mmCIF file of C-alpha atoms in Angstrom:
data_model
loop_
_atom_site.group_PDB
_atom_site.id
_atom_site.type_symbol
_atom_site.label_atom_id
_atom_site.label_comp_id
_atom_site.label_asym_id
_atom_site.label_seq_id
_atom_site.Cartn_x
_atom_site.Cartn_y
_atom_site.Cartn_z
ATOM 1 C CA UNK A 12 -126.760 -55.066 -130.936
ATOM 2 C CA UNK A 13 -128.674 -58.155 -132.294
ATOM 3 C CA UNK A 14 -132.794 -57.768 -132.813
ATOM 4 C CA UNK A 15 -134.759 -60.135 -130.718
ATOM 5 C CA UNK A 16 -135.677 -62.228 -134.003
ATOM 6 C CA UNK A 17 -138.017 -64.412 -131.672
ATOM 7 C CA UNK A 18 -139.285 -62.786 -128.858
ATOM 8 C CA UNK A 19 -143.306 -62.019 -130.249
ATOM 9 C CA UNK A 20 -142.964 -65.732 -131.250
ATOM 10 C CA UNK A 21 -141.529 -67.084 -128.017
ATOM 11 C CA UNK A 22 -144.538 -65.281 -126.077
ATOM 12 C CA UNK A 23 -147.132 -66.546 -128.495
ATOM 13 C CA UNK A 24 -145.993 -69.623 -127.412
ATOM 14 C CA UNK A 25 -145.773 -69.566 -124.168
ATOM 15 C CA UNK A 26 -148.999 -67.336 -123.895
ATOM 16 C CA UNK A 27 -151.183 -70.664 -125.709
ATOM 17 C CA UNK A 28 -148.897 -72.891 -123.111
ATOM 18 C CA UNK A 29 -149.373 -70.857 -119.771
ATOM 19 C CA UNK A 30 -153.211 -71.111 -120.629
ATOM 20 C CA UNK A 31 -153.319 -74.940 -120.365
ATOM 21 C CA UNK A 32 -150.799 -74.678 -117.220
ATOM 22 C CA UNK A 33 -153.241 -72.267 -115.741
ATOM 23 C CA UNK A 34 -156.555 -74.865 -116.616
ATOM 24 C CA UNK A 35 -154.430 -78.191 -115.796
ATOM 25 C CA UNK A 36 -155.484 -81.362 -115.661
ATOM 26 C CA UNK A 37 -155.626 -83.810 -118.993
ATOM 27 C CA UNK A 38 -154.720 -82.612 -122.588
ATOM 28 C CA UNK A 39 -155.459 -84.615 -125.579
ATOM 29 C CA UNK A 40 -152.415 -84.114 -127.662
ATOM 30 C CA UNK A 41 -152.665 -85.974 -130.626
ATOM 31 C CA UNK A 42 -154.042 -88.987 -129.385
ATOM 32 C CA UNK A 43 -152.092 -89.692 -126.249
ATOM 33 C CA UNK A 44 -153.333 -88.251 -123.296
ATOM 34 C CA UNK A 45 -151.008 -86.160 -120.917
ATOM 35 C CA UNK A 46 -151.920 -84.927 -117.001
ATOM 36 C CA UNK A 47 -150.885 -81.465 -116.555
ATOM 37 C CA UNK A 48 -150.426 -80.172 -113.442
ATOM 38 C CA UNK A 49 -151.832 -76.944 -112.484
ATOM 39 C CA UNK A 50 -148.699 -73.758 -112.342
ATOM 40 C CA UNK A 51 -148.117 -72.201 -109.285
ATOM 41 C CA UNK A 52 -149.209 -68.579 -108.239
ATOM 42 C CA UNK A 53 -147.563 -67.012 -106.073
ATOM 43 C CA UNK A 54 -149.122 -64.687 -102.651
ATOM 44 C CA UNK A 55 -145.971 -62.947 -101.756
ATOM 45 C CA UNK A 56 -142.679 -62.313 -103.091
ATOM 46 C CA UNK A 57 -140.881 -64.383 -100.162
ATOM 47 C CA UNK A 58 -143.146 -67.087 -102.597
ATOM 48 C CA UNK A 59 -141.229 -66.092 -105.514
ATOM 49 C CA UNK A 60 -137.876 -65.865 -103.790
ATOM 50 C CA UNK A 61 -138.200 -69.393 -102.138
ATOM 51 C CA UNK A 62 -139.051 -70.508 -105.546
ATOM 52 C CA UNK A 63 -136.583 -69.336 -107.687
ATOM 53 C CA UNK A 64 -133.500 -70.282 -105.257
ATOM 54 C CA UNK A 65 -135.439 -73.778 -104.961
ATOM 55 C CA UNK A 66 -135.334 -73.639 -109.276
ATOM 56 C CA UNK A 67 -131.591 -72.535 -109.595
ATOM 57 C CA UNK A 68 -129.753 -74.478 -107.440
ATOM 58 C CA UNK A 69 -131.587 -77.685 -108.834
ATOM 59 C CA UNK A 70 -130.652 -77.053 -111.538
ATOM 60 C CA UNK A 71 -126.781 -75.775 -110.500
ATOM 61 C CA UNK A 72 -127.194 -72.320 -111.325
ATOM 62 C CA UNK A 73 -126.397 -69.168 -109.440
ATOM 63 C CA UNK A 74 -129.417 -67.865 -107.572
ATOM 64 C CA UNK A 75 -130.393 -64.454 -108.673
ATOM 65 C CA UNK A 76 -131.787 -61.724 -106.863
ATOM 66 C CA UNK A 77 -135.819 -61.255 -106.686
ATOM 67 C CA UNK A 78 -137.156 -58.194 -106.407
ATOM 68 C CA UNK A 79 -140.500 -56.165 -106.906
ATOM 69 C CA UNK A 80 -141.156 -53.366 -108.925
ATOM 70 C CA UNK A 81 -144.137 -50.854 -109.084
ATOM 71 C CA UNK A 82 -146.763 -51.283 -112.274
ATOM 72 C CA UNK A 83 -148.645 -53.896 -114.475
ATOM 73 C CA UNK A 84 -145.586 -53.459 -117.151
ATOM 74 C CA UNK A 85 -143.759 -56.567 -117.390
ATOM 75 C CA UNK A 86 -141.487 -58.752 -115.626
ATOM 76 C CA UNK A 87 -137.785 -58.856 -116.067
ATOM 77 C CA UNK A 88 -134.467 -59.969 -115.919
ATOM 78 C CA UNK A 89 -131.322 -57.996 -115.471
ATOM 79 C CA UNK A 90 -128.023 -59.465 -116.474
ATOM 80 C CA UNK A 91 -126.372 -56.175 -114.764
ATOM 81 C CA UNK A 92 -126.904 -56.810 -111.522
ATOM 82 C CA UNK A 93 -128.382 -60.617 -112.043
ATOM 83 C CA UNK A 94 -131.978 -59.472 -110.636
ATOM 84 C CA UNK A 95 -135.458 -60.855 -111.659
ATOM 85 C CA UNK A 96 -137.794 -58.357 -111.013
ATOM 86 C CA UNK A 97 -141.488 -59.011 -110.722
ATOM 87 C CA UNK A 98 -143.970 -56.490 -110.827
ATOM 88 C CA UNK A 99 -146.069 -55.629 -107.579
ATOM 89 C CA UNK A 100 -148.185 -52.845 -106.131
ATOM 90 C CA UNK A 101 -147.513 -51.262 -103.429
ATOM 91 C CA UNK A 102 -149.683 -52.760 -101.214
ATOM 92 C CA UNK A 103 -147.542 -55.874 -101.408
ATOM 93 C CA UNK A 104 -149.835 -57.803 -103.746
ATOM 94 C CA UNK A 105 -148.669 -59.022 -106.838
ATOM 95 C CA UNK A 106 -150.302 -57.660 -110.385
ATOM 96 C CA UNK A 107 -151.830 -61.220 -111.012
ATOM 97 C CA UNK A 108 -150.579 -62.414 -114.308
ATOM 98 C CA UNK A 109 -146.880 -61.476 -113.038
ATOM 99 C CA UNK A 110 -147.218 -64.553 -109.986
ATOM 100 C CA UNK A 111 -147.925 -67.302 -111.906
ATOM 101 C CA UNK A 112 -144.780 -69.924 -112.263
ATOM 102 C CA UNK A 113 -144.782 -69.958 -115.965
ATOM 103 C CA UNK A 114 -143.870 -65.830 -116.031
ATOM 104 C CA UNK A 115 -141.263 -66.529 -113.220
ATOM 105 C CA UNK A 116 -139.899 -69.183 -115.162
ATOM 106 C CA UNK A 117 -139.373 -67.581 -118.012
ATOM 107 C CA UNK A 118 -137.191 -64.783 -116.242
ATOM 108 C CA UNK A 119 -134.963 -67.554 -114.798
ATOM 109 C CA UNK A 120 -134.383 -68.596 -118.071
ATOM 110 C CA UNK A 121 -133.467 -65.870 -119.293
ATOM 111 C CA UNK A 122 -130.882 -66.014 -115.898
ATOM 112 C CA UNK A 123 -129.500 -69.425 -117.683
ATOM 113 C CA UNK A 124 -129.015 -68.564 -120.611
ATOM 114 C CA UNK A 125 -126.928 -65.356 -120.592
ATOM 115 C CA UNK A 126 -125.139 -67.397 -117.510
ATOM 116 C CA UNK A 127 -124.524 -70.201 -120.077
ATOM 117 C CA UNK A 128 -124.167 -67.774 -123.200
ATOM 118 C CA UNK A 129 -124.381 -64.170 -122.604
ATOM 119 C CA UNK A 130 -126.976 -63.562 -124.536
ATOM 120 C CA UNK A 131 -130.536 -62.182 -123.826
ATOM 121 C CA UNK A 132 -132.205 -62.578 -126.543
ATOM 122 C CA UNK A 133 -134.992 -65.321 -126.810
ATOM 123 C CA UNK A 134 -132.221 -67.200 -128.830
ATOM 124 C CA UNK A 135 -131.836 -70.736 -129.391
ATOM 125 C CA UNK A 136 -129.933 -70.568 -125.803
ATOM 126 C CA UNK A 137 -133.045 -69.120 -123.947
ATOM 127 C CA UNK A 138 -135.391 -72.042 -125.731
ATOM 128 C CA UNK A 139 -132.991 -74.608 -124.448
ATOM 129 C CA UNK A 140 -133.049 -72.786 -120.919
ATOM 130 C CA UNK A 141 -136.464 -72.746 -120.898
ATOM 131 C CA UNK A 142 -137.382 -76.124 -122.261
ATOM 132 C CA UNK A 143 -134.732 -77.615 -119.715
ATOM 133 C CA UNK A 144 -136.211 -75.720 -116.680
ATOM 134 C CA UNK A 145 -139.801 -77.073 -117.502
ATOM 135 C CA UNK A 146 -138.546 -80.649 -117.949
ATOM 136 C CA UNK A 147 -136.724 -80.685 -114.182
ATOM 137 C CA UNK A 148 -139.678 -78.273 -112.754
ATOM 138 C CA UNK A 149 -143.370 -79.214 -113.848
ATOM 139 C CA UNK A 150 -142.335 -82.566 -115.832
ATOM 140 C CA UNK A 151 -141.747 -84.360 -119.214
ATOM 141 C CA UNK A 152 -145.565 -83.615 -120.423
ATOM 142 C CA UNK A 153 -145.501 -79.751 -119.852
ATOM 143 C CA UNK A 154 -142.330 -78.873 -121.466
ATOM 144 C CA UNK A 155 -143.775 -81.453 -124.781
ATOM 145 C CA UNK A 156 -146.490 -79.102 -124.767
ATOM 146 C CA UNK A 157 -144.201 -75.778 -124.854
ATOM 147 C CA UNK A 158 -141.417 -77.279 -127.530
ATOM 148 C CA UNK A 159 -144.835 -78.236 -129.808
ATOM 149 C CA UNK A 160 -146.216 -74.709 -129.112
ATOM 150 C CA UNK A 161 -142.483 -73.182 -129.902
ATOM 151 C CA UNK A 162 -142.628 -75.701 -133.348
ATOM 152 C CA UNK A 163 -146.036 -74.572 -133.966
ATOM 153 C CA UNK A 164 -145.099 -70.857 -134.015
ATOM 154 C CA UNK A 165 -141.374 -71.548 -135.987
ATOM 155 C CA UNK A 166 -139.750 -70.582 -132.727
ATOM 156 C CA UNK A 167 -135.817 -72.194 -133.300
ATOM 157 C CA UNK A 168 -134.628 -73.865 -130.556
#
């Protein structure tokens, strides 16, 4: 089994990035200025699901499963049974940092890229997936701002 080379880098990278998604509006970035829209946060997991078929099939993939899971742990993707699962309580609420559209993202790239590659690794393939999702999803400007914070960390892509 290959070691995840990348993956403390990749989520440095997208932690500085989901920050200015969560803030929004204009970011200096090196002189020209770019409008950032606000990410999404999502109040149910119908929210998610709507979402993530929405995502996929824009972007001509198969639309994976969506389901919840109990705890603050993590989110995750399962290649085994091609499921995204976002953690939620039990009261049906989500865990707050899990419903924001950068996390969700993230998991549907990992969906591409072992549909594209087999791999789930945060690999060159699962930059690409990303960076390609963020283009067609929140714009030009927001996925700049991820491949500079992906550069800045030495994340290959």
């Amino acid at each position: 089994m290959n070691r995840d080379v990348q993956r403390s880098a990749v989520y440095a990278a997208e932690d500085q990035w989901t920050a200015i998604l969560d803030r929004g509006g204009t970011v200096d970035f090196f002189g020209s200025v770019l409008t950032i829209v606000p990410q999404r946060r999502f109040g149910d997991l119908d929210a998610v699901r709507t979402y993530v078929e929405h995502v996929c099939t824009g972007n001509g993939l198969a639309v994976p499963e969506v389901r919840a899971h109990r705890g603050h742990s993590r989110a995750h993707y399962s290649s085994a049974t091609s499921t995204i699962s976002i953690p939620w309580n039990l009261s049906g609420r989500s865990t707050g940092w899990a419903a924001r559209e950068s996390v969700v993202l993230h998991e549907i790239a990992h969906h591409w890229a072992f549909q594209s590659a087999t791999t789930l690794l945060h690999d060159t393939h699962y930059v690409g997936a990303m960076i390609r999702l963020v283009a067609s999803t929140l714009g030009e400007e927001a996925a700049l701002l991820l491949r500079a914070g992906y550069d800045g960390v030495g994340v290959r892509g």
